[in-house]
Short mmCIF file of C-alpha atoms and ligand atoms in Angstrom, two decimals:
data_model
loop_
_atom_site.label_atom_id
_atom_site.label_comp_id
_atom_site.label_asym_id
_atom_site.label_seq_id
_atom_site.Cartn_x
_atom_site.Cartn_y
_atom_site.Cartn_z
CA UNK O 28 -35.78 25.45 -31.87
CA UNK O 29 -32.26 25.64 -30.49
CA UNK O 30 -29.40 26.15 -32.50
CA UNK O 31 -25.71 25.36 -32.56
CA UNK O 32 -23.31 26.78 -35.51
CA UNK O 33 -20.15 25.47 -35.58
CA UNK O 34 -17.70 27.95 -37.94
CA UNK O 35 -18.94 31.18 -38.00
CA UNK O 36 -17.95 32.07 -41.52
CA UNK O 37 -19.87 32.79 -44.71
CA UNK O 38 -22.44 30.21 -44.02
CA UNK O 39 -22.28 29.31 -40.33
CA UNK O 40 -22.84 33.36 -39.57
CA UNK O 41 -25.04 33.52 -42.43
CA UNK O 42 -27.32 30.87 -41.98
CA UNK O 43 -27.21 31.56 -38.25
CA UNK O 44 -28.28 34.72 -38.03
CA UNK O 45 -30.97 34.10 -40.58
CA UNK O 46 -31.86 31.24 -38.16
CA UNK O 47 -32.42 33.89 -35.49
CA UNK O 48 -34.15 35.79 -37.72
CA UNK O 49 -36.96 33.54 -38.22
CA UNK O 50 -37.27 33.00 -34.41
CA UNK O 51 -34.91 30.06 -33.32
CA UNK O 52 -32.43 30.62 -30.65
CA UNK O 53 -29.16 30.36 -32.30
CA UNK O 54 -25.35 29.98 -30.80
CA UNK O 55 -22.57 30.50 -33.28
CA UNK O 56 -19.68 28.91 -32.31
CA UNK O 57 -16.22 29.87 -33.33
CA UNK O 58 -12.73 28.99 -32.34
CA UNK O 59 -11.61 32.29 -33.92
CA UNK O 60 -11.51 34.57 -30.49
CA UNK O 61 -10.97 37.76 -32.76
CA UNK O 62 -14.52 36.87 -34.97
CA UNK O 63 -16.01 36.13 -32.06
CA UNK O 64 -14.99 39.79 -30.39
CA UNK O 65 -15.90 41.11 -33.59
CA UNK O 66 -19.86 40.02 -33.84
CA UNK O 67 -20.09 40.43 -29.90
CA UNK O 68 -19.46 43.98 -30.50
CA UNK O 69 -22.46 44.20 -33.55
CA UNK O 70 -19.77 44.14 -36.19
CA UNK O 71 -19.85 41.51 -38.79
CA UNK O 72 -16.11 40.11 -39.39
CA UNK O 73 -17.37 39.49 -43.48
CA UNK O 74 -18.72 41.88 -46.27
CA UNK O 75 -22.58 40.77 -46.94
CA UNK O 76 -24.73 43.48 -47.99
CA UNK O 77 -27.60 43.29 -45.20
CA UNK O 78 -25.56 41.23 -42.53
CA UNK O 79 -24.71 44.27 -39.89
CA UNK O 80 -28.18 45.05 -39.44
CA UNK O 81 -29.50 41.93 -39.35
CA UNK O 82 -26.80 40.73 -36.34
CA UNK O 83 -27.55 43.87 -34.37
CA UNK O 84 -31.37 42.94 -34.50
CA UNK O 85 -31.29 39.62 -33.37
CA UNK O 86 -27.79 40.02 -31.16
CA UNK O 87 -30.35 42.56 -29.61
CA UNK O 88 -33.15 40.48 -29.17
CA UNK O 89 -30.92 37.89 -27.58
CA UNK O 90 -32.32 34.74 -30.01
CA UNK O 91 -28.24 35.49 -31.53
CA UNK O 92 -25.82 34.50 -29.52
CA UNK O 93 -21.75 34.42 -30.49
CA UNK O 94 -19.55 32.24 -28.37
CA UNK O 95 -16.31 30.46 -28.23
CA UNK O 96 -17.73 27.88 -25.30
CA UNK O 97 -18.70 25.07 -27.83
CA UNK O 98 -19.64 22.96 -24.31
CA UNK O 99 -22.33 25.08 -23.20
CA UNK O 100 -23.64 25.71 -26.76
CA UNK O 101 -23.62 22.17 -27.67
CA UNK O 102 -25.17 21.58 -24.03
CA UNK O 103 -28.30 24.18 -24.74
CA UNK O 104 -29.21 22.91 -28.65
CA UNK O 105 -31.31 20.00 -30.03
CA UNK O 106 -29.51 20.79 -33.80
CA UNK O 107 -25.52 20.51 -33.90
CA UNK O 108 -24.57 22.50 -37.80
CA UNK O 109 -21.30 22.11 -39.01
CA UNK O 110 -20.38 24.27 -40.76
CA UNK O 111 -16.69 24.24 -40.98
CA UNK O 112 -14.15 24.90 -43.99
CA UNK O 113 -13.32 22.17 -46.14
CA UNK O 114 -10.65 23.43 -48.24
CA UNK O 115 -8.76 20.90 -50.69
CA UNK O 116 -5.74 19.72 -49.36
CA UNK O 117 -2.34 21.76 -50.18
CA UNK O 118 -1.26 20.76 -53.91
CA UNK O 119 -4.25 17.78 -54.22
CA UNK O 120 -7.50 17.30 -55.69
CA UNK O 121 -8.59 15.66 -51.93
CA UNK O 122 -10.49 17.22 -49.42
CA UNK O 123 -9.59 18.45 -46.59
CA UNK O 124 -11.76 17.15 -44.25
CA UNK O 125 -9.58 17.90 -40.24
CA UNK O 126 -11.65 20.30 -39.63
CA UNK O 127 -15.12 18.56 -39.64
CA UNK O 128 -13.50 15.76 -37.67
CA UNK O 129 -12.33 17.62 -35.12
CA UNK O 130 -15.28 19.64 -33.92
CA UNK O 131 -16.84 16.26 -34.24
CA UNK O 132 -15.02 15.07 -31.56
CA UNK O 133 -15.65 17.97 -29.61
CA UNK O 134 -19.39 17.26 -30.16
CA UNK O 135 -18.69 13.79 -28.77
CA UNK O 136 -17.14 14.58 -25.56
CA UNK O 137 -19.75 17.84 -24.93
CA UNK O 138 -22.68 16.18 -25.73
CA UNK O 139 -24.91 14.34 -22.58
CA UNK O 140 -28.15 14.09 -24.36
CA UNK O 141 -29.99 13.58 -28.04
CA UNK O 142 -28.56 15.59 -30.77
CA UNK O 143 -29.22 16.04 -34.19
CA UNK O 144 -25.73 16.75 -36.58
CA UNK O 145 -26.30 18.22 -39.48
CA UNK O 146 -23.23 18.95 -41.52
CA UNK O 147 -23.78 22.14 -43.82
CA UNK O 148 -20.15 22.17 -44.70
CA UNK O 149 -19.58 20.88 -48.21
CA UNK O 150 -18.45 17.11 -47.80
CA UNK O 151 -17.50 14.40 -49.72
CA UNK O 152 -19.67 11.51 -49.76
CA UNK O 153 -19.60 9.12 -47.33
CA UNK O 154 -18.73 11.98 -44.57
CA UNK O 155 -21.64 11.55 -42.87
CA UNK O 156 -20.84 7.33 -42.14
CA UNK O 157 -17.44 9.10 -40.97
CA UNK O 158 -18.92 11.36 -38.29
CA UNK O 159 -21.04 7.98 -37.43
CA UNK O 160 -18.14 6.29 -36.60
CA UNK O 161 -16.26 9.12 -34.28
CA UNK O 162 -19.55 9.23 -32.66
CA UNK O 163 -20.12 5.55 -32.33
CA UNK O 164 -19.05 5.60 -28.67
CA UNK O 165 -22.12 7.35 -27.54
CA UNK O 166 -24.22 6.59 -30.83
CA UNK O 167 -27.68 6.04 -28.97
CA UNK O 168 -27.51 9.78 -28.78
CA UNK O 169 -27.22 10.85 -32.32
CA UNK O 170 -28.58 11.04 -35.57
CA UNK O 171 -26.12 12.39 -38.65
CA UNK O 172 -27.90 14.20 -41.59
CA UNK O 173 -26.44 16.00 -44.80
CA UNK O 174 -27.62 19.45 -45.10
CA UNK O 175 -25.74 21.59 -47.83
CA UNK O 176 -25.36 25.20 -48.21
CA UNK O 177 -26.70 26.96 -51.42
CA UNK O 178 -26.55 30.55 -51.01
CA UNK O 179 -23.83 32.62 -52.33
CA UNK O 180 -22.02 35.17 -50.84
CA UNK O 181 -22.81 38.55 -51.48
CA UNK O 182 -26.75 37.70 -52.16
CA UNK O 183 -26.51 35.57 -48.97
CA UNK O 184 -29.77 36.60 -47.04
CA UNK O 185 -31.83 36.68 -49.70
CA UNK O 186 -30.39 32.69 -51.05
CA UNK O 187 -31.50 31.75 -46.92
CA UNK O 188 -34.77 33.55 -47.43
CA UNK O 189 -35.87 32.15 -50.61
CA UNK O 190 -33.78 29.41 -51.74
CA UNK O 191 -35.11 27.22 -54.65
CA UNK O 192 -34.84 24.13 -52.29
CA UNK O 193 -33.57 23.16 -49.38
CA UNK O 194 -31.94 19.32 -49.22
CA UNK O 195 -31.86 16.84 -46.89
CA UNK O 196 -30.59 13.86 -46.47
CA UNK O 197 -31.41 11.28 -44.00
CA UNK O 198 -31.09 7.73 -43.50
CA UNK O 199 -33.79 8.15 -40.43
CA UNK O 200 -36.78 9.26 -41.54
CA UNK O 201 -38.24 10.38 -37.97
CA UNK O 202 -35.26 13.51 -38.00
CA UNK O 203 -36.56 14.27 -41.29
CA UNK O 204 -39.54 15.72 -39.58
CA UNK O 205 -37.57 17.94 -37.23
CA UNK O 206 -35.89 19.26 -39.66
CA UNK O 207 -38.84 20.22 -41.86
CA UNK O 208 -40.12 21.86 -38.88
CA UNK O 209 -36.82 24.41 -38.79
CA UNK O 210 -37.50 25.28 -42.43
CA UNK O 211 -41.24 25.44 -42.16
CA UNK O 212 -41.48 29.27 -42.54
CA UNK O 213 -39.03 29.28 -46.09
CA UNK O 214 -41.46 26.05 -47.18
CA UNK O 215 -44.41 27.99 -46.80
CA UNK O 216 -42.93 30.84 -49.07
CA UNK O 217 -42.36 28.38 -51.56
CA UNK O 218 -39.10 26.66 -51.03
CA UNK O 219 -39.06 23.38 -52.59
CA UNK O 220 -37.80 20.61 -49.26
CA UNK O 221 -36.44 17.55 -51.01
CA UNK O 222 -35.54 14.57 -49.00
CA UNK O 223 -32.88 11.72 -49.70
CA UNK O 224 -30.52 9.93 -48.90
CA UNK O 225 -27.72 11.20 -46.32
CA UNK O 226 -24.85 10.33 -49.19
CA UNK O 227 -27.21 11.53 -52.02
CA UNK O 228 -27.73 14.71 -50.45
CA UNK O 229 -23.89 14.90 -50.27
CA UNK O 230 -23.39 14.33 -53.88
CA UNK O 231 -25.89 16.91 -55.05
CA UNK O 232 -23.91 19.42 -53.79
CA UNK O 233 -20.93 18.72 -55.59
CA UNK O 234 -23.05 17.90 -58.72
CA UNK O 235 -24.15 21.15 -58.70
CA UNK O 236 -21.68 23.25 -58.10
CA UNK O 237 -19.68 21.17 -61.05
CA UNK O 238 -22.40 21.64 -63.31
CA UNK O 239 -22.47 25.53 -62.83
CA UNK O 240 -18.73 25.64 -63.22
CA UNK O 241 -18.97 23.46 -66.88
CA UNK O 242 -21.46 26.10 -67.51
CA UNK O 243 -19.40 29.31 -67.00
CA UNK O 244 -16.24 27.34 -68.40
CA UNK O 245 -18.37 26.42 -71.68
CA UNK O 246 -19.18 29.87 -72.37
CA UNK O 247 -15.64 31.22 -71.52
CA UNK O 248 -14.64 28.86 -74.13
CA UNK O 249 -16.96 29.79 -77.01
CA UNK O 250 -16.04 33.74 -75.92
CA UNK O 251 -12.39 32.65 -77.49
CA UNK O 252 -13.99 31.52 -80.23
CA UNK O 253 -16.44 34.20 -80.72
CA UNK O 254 -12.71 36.55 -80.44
CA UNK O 255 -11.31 34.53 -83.55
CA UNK O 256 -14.96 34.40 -85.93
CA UNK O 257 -15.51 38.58 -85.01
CA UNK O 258 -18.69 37.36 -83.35
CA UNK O 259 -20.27 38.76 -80.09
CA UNK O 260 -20.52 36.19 -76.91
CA UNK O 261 -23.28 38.11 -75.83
CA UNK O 262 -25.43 37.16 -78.77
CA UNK O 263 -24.88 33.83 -77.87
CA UNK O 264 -25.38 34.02 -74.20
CA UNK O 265 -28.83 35.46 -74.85
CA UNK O 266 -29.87 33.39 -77.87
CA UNK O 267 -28.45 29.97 -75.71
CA UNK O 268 -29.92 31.31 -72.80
CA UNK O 269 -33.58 31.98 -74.37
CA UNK O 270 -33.99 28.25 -74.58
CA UNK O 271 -35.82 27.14 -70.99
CA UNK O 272 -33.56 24.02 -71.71
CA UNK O 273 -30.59 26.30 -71.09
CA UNK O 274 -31.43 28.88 -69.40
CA UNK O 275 -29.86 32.18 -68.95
CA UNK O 276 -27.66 32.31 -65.47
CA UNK O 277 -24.03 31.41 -65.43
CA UNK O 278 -23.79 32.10 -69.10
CA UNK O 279 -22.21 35.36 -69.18
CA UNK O 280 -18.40 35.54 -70.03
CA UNK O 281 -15.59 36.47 -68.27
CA UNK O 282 -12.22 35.49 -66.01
CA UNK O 283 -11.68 32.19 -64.62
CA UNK O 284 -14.43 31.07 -61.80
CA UNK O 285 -13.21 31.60 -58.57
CA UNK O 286 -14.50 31.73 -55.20
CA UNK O 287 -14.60 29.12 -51.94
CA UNK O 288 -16.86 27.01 -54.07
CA UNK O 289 -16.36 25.94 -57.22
CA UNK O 290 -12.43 25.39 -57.59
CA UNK O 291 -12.39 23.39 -54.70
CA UNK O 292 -15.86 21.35 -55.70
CA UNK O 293 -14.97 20.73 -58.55
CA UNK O 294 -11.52 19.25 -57.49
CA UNK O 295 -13.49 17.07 -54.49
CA UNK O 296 -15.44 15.69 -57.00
CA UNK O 297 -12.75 14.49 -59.09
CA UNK O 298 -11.22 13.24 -56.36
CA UNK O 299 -14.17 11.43 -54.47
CA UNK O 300 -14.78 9.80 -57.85
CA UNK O 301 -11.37 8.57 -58.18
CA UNK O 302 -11.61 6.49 -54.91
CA UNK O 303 -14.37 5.09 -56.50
CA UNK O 304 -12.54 3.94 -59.34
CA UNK O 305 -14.49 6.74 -61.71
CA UNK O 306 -12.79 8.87 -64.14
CA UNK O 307 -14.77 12.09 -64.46
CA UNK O 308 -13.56 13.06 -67.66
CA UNK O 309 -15.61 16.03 -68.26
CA UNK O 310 -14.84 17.81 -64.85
CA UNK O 311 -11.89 17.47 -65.20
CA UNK O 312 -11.50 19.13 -68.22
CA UNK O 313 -13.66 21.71 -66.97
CA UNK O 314 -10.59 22.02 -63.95
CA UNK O 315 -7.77 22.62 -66.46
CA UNK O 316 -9.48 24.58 -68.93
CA UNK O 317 -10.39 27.31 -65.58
CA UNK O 318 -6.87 27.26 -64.79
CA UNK O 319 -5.41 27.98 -68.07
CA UNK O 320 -8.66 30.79 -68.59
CA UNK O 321 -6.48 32.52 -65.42
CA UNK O 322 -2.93 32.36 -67.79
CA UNK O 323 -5.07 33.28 -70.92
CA UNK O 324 -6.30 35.97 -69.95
CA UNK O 325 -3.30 37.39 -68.03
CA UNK O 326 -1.43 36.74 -71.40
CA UNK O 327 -3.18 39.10 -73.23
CA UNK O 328 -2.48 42.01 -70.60
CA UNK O 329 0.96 41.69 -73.18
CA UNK O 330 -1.22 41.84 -76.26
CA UNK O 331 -2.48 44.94 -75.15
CA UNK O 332 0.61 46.92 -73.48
CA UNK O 333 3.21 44.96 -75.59
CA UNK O 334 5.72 42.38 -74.45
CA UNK O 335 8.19 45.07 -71.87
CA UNK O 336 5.92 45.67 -68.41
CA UNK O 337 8.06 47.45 -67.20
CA UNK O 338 7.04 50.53 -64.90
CA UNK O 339 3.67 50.44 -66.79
CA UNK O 340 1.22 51.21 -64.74
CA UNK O 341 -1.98 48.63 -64.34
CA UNK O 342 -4.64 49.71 -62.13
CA UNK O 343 -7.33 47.34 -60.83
CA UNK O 344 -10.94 47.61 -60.64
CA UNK O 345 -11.98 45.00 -57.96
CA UNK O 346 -9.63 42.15 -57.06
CA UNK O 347 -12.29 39.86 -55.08
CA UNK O 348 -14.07 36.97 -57.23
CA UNK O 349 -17.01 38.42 -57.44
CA UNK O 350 -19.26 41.92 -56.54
CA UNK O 351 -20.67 41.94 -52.74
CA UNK O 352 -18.17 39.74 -51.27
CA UNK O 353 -14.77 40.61 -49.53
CA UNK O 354 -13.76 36.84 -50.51
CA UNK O 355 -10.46 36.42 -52.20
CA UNK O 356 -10.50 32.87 -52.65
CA UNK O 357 -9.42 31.68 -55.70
CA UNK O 358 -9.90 34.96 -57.40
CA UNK O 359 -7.83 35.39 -60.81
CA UNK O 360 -6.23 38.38 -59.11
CA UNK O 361 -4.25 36.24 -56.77
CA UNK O 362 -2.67 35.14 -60.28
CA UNK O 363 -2.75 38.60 -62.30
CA UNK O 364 -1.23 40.36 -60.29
CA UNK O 365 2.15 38.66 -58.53
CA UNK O 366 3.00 38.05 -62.36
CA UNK O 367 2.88 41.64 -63.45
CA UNK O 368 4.50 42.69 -60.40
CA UNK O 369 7.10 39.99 -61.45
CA UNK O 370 7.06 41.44 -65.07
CA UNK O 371 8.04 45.18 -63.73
CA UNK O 372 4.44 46.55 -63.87
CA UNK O 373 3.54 48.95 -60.98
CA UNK O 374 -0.16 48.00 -60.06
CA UNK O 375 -2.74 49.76 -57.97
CA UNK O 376 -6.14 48.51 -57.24
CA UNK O 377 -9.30 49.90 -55.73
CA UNK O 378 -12.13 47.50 -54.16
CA UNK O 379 -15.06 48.23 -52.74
CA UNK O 380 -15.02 45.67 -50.00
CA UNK O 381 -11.23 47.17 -48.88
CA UNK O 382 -7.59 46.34 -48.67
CA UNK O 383 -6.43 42.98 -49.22
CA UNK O 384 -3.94 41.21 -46.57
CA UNK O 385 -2.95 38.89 -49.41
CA UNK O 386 -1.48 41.63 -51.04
CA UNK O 387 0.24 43.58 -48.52
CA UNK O 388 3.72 41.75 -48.92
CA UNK O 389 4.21 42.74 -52.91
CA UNK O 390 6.54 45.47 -53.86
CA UNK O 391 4.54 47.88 -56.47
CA UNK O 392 1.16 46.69 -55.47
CA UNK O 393 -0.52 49.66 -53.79
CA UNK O 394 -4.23 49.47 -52.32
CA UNK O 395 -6.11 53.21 -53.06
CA UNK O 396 -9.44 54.44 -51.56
CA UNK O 397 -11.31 55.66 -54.55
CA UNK O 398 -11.44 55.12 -58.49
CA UNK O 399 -10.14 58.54 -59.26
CA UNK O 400 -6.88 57.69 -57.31
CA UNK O 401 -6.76 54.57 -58.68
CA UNK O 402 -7.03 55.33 -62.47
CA UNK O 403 -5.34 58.76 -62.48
CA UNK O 404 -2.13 57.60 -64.08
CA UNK O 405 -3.14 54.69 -64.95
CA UNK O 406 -1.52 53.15 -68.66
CA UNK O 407 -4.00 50.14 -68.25
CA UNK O 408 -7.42 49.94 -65.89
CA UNK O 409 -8.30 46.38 -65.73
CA UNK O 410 -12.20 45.71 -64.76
CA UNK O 411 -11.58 42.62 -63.03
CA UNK O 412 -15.05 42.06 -61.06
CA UNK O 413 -18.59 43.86 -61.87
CA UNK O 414 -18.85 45.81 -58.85
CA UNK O 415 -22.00 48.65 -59.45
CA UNK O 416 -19.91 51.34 -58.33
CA UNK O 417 -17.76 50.44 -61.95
CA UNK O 418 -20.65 50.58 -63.92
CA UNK O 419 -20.54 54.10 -65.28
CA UNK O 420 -17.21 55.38 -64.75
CA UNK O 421 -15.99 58.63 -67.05
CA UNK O 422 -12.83 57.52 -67.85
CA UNK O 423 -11.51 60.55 -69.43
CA UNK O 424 -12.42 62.81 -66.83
CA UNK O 425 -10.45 61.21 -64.40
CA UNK O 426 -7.40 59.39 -66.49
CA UNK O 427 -4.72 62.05 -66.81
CA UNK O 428 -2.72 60.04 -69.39
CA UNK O 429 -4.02 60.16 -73.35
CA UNK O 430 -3.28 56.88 -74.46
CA UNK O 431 -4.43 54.99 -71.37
CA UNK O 432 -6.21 51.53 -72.12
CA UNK O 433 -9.28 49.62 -70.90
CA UNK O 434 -9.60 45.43 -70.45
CA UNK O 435 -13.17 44.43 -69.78
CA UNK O 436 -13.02 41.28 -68.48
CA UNK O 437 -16.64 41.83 -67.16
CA UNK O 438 -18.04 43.39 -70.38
CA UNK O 439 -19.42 46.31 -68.28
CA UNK O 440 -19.36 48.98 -71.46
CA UNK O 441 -19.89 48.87 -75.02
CA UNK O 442 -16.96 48.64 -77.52
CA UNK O 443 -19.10 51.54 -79.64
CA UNK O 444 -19.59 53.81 -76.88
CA UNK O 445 -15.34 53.65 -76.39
CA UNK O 446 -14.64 54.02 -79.28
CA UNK O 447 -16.88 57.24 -79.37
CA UNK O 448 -14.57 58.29 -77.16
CA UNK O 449 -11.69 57.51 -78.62
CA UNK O 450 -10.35 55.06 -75.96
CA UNK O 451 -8.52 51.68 -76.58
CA UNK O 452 -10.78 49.09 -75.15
CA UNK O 453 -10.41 45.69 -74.84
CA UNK O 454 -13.57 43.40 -73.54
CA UNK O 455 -14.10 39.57 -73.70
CA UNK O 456 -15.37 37.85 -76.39
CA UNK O 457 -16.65 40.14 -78.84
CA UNK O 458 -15.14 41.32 -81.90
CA UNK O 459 -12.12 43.48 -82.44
CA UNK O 460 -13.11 47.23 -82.58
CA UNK O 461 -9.93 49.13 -82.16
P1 LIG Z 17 -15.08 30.00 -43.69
O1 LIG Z 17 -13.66 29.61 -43.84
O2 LIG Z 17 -15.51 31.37 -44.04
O3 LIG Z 17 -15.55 29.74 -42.17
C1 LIG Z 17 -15.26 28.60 -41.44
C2 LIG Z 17 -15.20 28.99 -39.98
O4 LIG Z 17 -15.12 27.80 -39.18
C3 LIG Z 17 -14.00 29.85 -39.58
O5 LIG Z 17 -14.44 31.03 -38.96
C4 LIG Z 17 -13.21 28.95 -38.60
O6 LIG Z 17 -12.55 29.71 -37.60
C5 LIG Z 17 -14.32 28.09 -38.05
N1 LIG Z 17 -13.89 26.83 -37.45
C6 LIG Z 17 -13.08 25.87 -37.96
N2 LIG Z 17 -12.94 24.84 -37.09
C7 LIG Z 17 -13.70 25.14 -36.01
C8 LIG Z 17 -13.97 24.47 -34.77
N3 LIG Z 17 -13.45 23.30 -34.50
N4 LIG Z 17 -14.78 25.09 -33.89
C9 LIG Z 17 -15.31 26.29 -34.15
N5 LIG Z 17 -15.10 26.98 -35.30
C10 LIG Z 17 -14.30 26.40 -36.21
O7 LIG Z 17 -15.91 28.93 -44.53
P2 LIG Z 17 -17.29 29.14 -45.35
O8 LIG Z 17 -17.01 29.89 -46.61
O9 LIG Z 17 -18.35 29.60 -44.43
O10 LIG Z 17 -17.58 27.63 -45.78
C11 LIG Z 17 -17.97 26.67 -44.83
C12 LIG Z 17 -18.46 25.44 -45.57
O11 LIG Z 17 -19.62 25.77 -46.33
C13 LIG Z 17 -17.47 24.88 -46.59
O12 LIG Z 17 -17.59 23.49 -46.63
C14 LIG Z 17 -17.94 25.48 -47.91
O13 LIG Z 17 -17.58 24.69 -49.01
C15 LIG Z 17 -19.43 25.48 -47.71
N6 LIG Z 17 -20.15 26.50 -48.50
C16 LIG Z 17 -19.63 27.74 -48.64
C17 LIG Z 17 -20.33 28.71 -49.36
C18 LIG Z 17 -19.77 30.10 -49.54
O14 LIG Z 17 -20.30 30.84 -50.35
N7 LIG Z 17 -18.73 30.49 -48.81
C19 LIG Z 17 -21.57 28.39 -49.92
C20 LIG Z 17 -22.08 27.11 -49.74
C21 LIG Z 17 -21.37 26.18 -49.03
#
């Protein structure tokens, strides 16, 4: 089939490729000139383990192509996706929803003949009736259907390749089997294709990602308790987790959630229940509780190296939101560390995935290319996100300072096997050891 992406960022360029890969022609549209440069030349403009390779093979085979003429790519497909950002709106709950609107008026004046829009951006519901009505001028030629985007960055081919299921929502059933047809070879591996409604489709992407959230948030909040009873979270995880009711995933402890996902689902949901006159009291306890996790756990960087910051020296272990990912969105780092900056501290930090731009403007926030020069003088290392490479560090081979200090806040190493060492360490929800 023939394939237009619109947005060629963690799922436009994901989904696209893996499009490709199963033998579509795809063109991935972006407005970006520099992305579009970028994946011309066989380089991938995002960190996703796999992605390089998998460009190259099917840039090479020509079924990939990257392009910032939306005309001629709308022109050549039968299958419009958008997949577009949809931030929240500055300082609101609401979604941001310009940038869906706008390419789908560009659709409208490109298109001459029958298209199929899928949107595969997150969206509110009732986005789909939206893009109806821009389109209405020429609406013989299109049919609108909600398509949402599981997978999750940093295990993004393999969430394409096998998802658990793929919805979609239609209010014209003859689509439907068009669209079946493009996911054919992930059906017959055992993908589960559920069909609904265009507006219930929309929803159950929101529900879900507001469920997942409740679920780390719940379990962040029983780690403070398990802190207070000299309990271990873990213990809990696992014996909650054992219960097929429950189940096991998103039940580990740790910072806030962060991410492109959840903070901003969870606020759309809020927000599209609120114009329908629905208080979601749950989520949006769910909301503040995640934002005061992120001042919680920042808080006790003081418990740790006392009330006076200043000139200590706090080195980071990952700043993104999560391992595999170059995505800073909405990671607790984009708190942490302005305030101990603000508080005197002189911070380092050391990803895997690289520099950070959003970091480049702070005084006493230096980026360093290894985890020896990043600990070395280090009076704090805080594990921020569970990259592998953090997994088995020696600490004391490569921390010059005696009295240096560890905080956990991905429960990566055993309290016992620190304090075999003799090293302060401080983890997340388990009981007191030093
Ligand atoms: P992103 O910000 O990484 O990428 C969006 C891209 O769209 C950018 O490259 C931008 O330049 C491009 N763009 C914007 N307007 C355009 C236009 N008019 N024409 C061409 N290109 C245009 O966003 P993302 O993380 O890929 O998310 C996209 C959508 O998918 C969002 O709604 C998000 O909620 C949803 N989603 C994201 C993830 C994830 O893990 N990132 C997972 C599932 C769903």
């Amino acid at each position: 089939m023939k394939l237009c992406m619109i947005g060629t960022g963690y799922v436009g360029l994901v989904s696209g490729t893996c499009f490709a890969d199963i033998g579509n022609q795809v063109y991935c549209v972006d407005k970006d000139t520099d992305k579009i440069k970028k994946l011309n030349s066989g380089i991938s403009p995002i960190y996703e383990p796999g992605l390089n390779e998998l460009i190259k093979k099917n840039s090479s085979a020509k079924r990939l192509v990257f392009t910032t003429d939306l005309k001629k790519a709308v022109s050549l497909s039968d299958i419009i996706f958008i997949c577009v950002g949809t931030p929240n709106k500055k300082g609101s709950l609401k979604v941001d929803l310009s940038y869906v609107y706008k390419c789908t008026k560009e659709i409208l004046s490109h298109a001459k003949a029958k298209k199929i829009i899928v949107t595969k951006s997150t969206v509110p519901v009732g986005t789909g009736d939206e893009i109806e009505k821009i389109l209405r001028k020429k609406k013989k030629l299109f049919t609108v259907i909600s398509n949402p985007e599981f997978l999750r960055e940093g295990d993004a081919i393999r969430d394409f390749r096998y998802p658990d299921r793929i919805v979609v929502g239609s209010n014209e059933k003859k689509e439907l089997v068009s669209m079946k047809k493009l996911y054919l070879p992930l059906i017959n591996k055992g993908a589960k294709f559920f069909t609904t409604t265009r507006r219930g489709a929309e929803l159950i992407k929101y529900a879900s990602n507001a469920f997942l959230a409740t679920k780390i948030t719940f379990i962040n909040e029983l780690a403070n308790l398990c802190e207070k009873t000299n309990i271990n979270i873990e213990d809990i995880s696992l014996g909650m987790g054992l219960d097929s009711r429950i189940g096991s995933r998103f039940l580990r402890a740790g910072p806030a959630y962060g991410g492109s996902c959840f903070p901003k689902d969870t606020k759309g949901l809020v927000s599209v229940a609120e114009k329908s006159k629905e208080n979601l009291s749950l989520v949006k306890s769910v909301i503040k509780s995640n934002q005061n996790r992120v001042y919680l756990l920042t808080k006790r960087i003081h418990k740790i190296l006392g009330k006076n910051l200043k000139n200590k020296r706090i080195s980071f272990l990952g700043v993104t939101f999560k391992p595999n990912t170059d995505d800073m969105r909405d990671s607790t780092s984009l708190f942490m560390i302005p305030y101990l900056i603000k508080k005197g501290a002189i911070i380092s930090y050391y990803d895997p995935s690289g520099k950070k731009k959003e970091f480049n403007k702070l005084k006493n926030c230096n980026y360093t290319k290894s985890i020896k020069e990043n600990c070395s003088s280090a009076d704090l290392v805080v594990i921020l996100t569970e990259w592998d490479e953090f997994k088995s560090i020696d600490f004391k081979k490569i921390i010059k300072k005696n009295n240096f200090k560890i905080y956990d806040l991905r429960n990566l190493y055993t309290a016992e096997d620190m304090k075999r060492n003799r090293i302060k360490y401080f983890s997340i929800g388990r009981p007191e050891t030093n």
